[in-house]
Structures are given as C-alpha cells and as structure tokens.
Coordinates of C-alpha atoms in Angstrom, one line a residue:
X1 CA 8.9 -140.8 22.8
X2 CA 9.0 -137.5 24.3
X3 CA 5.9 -135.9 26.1
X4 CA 5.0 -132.5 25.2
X5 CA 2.8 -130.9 28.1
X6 CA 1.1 -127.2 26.5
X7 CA 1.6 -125.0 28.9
X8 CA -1.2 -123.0 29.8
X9 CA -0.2 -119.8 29.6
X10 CA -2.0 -117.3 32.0
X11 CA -3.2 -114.3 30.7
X12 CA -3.4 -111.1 32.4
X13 CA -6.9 -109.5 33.2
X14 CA -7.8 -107.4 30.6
X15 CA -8.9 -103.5 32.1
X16 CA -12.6 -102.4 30.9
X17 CA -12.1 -99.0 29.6
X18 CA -14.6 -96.8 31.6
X19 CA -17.1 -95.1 30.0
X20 CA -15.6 -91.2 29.7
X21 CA -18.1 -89.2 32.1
X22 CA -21.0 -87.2 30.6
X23 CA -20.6 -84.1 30.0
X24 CA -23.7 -81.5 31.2
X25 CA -25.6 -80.8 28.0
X26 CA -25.1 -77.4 27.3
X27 CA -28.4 -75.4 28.3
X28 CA -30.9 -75.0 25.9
X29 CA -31.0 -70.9 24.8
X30 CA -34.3 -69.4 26.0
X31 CA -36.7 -68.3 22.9
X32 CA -36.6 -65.2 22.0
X33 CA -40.2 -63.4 22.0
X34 CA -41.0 -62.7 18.4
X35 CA -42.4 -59.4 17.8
X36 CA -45.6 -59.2 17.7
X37 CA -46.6 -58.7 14.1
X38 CA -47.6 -55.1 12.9
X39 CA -51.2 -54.9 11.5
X40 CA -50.9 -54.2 8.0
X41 CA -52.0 -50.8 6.7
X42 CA -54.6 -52.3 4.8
X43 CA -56.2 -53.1 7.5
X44 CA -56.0 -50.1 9.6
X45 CA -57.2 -48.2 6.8
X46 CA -60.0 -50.5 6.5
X47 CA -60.6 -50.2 10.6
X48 CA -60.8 -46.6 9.8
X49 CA -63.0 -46.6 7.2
X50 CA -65.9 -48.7 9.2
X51 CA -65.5 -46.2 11.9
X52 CA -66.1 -43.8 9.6
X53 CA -69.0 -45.6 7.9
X54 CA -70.8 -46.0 11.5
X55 CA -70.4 -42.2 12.2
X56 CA -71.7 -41.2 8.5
X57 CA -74.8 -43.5 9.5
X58 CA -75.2 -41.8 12.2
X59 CA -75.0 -38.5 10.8
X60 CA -77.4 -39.7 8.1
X61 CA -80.0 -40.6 10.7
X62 CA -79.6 -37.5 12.4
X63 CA -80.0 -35.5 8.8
X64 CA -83.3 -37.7 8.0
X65 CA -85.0 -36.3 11.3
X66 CA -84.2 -32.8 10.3
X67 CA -85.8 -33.3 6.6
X68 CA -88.2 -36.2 7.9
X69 CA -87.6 -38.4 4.6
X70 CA -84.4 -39.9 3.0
X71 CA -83.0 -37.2 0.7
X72 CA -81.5 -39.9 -1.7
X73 CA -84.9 -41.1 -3.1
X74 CA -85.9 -37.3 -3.1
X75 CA -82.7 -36.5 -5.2
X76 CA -83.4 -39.6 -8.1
X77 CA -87.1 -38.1 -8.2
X78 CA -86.1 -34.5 -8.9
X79 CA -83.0 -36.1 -11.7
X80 CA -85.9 -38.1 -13.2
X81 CA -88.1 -35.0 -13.4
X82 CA -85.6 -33.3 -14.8
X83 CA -84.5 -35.4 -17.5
X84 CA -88.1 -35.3 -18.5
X85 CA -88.4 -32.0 -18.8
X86 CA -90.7 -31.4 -15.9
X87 CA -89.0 -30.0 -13.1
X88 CA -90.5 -26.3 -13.3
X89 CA -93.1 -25.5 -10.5
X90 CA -96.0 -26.0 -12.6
X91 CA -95.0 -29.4 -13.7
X92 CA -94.1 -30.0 -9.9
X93 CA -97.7 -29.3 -8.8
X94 CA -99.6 -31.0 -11.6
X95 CA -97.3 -33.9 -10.1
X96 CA -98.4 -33.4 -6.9
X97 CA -102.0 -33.9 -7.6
X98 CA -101.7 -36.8 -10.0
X99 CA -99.8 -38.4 -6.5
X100 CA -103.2 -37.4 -4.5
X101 CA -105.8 -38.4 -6.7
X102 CA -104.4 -41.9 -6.9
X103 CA -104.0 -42.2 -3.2
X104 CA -107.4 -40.6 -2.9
X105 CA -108.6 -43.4 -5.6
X106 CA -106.5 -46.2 -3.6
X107 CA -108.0 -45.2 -0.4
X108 CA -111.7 -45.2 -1.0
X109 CA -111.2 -48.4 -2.5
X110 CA -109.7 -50.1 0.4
X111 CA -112.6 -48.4 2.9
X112 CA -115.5 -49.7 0.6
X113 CA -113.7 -53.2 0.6
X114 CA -113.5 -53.0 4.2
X115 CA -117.0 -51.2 4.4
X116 CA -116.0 -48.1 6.5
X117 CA -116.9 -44.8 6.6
X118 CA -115.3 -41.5 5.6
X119 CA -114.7 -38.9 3.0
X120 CA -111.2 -38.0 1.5
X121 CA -109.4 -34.4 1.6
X122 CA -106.8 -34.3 -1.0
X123 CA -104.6 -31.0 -0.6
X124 CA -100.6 -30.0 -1.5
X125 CA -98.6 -29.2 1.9
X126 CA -95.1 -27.7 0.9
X127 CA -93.2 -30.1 -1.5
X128 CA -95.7 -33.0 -0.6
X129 CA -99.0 -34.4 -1.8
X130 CA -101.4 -34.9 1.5
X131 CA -104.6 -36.8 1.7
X132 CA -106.9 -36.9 5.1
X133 CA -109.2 -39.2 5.7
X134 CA -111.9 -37.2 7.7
X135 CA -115.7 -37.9 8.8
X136 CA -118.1 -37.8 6.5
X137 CA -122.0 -37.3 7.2
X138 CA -122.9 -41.4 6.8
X139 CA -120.4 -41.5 10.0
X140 CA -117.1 -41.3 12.1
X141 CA -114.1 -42.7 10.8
X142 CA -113.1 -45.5 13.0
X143 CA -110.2 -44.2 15.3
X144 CA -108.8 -48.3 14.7
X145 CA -107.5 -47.0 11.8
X146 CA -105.1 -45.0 14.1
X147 CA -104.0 -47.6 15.8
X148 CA -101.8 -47.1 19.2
X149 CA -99.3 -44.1 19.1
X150 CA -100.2 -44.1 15.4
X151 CA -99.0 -47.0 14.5
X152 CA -102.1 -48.3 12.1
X153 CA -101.9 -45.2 10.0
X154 CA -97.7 -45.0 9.6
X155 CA -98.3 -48.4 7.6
X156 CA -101.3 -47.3 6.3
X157 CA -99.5 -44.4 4.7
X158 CA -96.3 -46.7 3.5
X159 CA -99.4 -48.9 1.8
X160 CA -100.7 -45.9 0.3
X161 CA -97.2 -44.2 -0.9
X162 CA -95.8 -47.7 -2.7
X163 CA -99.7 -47.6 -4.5
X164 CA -98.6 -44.4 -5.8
X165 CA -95.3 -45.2 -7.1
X166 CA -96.7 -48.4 -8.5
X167 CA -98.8 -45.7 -10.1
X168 CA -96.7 -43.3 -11.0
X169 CA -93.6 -45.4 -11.3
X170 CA -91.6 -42.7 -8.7
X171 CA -91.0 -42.7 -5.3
X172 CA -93.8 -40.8 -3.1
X173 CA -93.2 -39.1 0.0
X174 CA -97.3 -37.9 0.0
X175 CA -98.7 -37.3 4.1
X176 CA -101.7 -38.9 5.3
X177 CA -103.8 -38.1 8.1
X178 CA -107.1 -40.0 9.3
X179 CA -109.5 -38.1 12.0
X180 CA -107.5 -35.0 12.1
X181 CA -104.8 -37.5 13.9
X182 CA -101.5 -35.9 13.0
X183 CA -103.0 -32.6 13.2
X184 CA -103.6 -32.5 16.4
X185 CA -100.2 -34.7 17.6
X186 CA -98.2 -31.8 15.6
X187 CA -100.1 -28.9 18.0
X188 CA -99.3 -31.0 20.8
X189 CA -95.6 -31.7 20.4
X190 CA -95.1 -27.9 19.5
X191 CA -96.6 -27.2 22.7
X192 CA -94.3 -29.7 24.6
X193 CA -91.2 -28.5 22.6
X194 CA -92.2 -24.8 23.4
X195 CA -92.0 -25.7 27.2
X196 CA -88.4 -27.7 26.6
X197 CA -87.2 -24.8 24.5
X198 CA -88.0 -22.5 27.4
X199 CA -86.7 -24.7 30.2
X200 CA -82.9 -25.2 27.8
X201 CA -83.2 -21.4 27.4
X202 CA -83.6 -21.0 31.7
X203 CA -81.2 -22.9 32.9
X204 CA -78.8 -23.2 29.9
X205 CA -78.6 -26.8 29.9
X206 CA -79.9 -29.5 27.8
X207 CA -83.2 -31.4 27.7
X208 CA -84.3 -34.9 26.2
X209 CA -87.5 -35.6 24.8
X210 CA -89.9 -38.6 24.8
X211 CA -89.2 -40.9 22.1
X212 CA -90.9 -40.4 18.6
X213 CA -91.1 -41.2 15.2
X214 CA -89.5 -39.8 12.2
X215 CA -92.6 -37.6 11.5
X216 CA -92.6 -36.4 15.1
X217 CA -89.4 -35.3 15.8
X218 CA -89.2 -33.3 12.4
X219 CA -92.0 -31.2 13.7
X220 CA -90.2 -31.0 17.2
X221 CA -86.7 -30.1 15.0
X222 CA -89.0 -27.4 13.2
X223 CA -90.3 -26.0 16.4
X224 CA -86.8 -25.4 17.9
X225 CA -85.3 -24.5 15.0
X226 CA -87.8 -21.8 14.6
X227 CA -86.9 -20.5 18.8
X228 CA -83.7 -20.3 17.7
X229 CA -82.3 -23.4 19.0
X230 CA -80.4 -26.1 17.7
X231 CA -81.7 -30.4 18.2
X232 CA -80.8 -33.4 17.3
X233 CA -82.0 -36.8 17.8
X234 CA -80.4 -39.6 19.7
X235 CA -80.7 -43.4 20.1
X236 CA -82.1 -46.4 18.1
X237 CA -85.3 -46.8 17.0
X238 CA -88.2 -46.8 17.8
X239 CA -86.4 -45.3 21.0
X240 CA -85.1 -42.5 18.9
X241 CA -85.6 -39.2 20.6
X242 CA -84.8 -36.0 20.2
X243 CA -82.1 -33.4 22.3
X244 CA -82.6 -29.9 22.8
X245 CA -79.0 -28.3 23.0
X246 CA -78.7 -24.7 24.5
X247 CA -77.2 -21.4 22.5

C-alpha cells in the first residue's frame, strides 16, 4: 500500500499594495466680496423726502413766529366763513364781537367761581377779538393770574379760546391780557429789539435774542421788520429765540 505524503507547498509572500500618496487638496478659492447692495430708489426717494419734511417743519415754525398763529386753522375759518356767506368786513366784525362777549361771559364766570376781583375790557385788535382783564374799583387783580414769565395767563387764554370755539363751533385766535400784562411786555421787547436793531445795523453783524414765546417774538419780528431788518427765530421750544440778521 503506497503512502501518499501532501506536500506542503510553500507559497510566496504576497506584496501589500501601498496606499497611492495623497495628493495636496487643491486650495480652496478665496470668496469673492459681493457687492455691496445698492439702496433701492425707493428708499432714497423716501430719505429725501423726510429731509425735506424736517426742513418744511422748520420753515413752518419759522412762518408761525412771523404770523404768531398757525395759518392752517386760520385758512379753514376764513373757507367756513365763506361758504356761509359771511366773509365781508362787516360779517367779520360782528364775528369778532360775538368771540369777545363769550370770552368776556366765560371769564367773569371763572373769577366769581374763584371769587376774584376785576372788570373785563372787550375790544377788536386787527383781525383778532381781545379781552383784558383789568382792575376794577372793589380791587386789584391778582398778578397770580400772571403767573412766572406769563405762564398762568398763556393757559389761561388757550382755556378761554377752546370756550369760544365750543361756543362758536370755530377755531379762535382772540388775545387776552390781565393787569395791563402783555401791554407792557410788548413796550419792553420793542425797546430791547430797538437797541439789537441798532447794534446789527453798527457793526453789521448778527444778534440773538433771549428766548421767548410765540406771542413775544412776533412782536420782536414786527419791530424789526418795521427798522427795516430781516429776523427769524431759532431753536426748540420753549428755547426758541429769535435772530436779527443784518441788510
């Protein structure tokens, strides 16, 4: 019986393929800086139109000084008096003194509620109803009534104007004076603006005033106006004041 030895057969080592060598990774592109996006002409035209807005504001306070009242409520009184027939002078003055007699009537009401003394003048100044309250022979009108830099009578007289439109159903731009108050604060500021006016007209340069209210710096616009002058009023109130600008 023949033996049969398996041969072991020897097998060569195998070679490991080596792993092919990285290649560098390309280099990653730079980004490109987008543009920076145009503002759409919407929106500079709207830009545009705010800064125009704040200038026309501006203008408008300036104009309001000059006239010392808005001239839009002024404008829907005269188109209401005129749709009712009554915007001939007559008319216009019978209007007027309807306007004082109910301040006049709204006025000595609130001093007997408050039990103080003083009679009530009642006249027409210009386009405007006016009404004074002034001493009467039972006793002084208290100077309270005033107020600091006139502040007690402004809001007495924006009490006394909406009583007349609640009255009369239009707006009212009627004056009022208490103690001879206003009076005498116009115959001062004309004095002060004469000695600006004449200091601008010196040196040609321009001069600032202290800051007033609307009613003040109307009469100081008045005053140079009236030299020959031109003003106009800078700042925010109740810092507003008014300029004096040279020839």
């Amino acid at each position: 019986m023949t033996q049969q030895n398996d041969a072991s057969t020897e097998t060569e080592p195998q070679e490991v393929p080596q792993p092919a060598e990285a290649t560098d990774a390309p280099e990653a592109a730079e980004p490109r800086e987008s543009a920076a996006p145009t503002e759409p002409v919407e929106s500079i035209a709207s830009s545009d139109a705010a800064a125009g807005d704040e200038a026309d504001e501006s203008s408008a306070a300036d104009e309001d000084d000059q006239t010392g009242d808005d001239q839009t409520g002024d404008d829907q009184t005269a188109a209401a008096a005129s749709e009712r027939g009554e915007g001939g002078p007559s008319s216009r003055k019978e209007h007027l003194e309807r306007e004082g007699e109910v301040a006049a009537d709204f006025l000595e009401t609130l001093l007997d509620i408050a039990d103080l003394d003083g009679d009530l003048d009642v006249d027409i100044e210009g386009d405007r109803a006016a009404v004074a309250i002034v001493d009467s022979d039972e006793g002084r009108v208290p100077r309270r009534l005033v107020g600091q830099g006139g502040a007690v009578l402004e809001a007495l007289q924006e009490l006394t104007r909406l009583a007349v439109q609640a009255e009369t159903g239009e707006r009212s731009r009627l004056m009022l004076d208490v103690a001879g108050h206003r009076a005498q604060r116009r115959a001062d500021l004309v004095e002060s603006a004469r000695v600006v006016i004449d200091e601008v007209k010196e040196t040609g340069e321009r001069r600032s005033l202290e800051p007033m209210s609307a009613f003040e710096r109307k009469v100081v616009h008045d005053a140079v106006l009236a030299a020959g002058l031109t003003s106009e009023s800078e700042g925010a109130e109740p810092r507003r004041y008014v300029v004096v600008l040279p020839a």
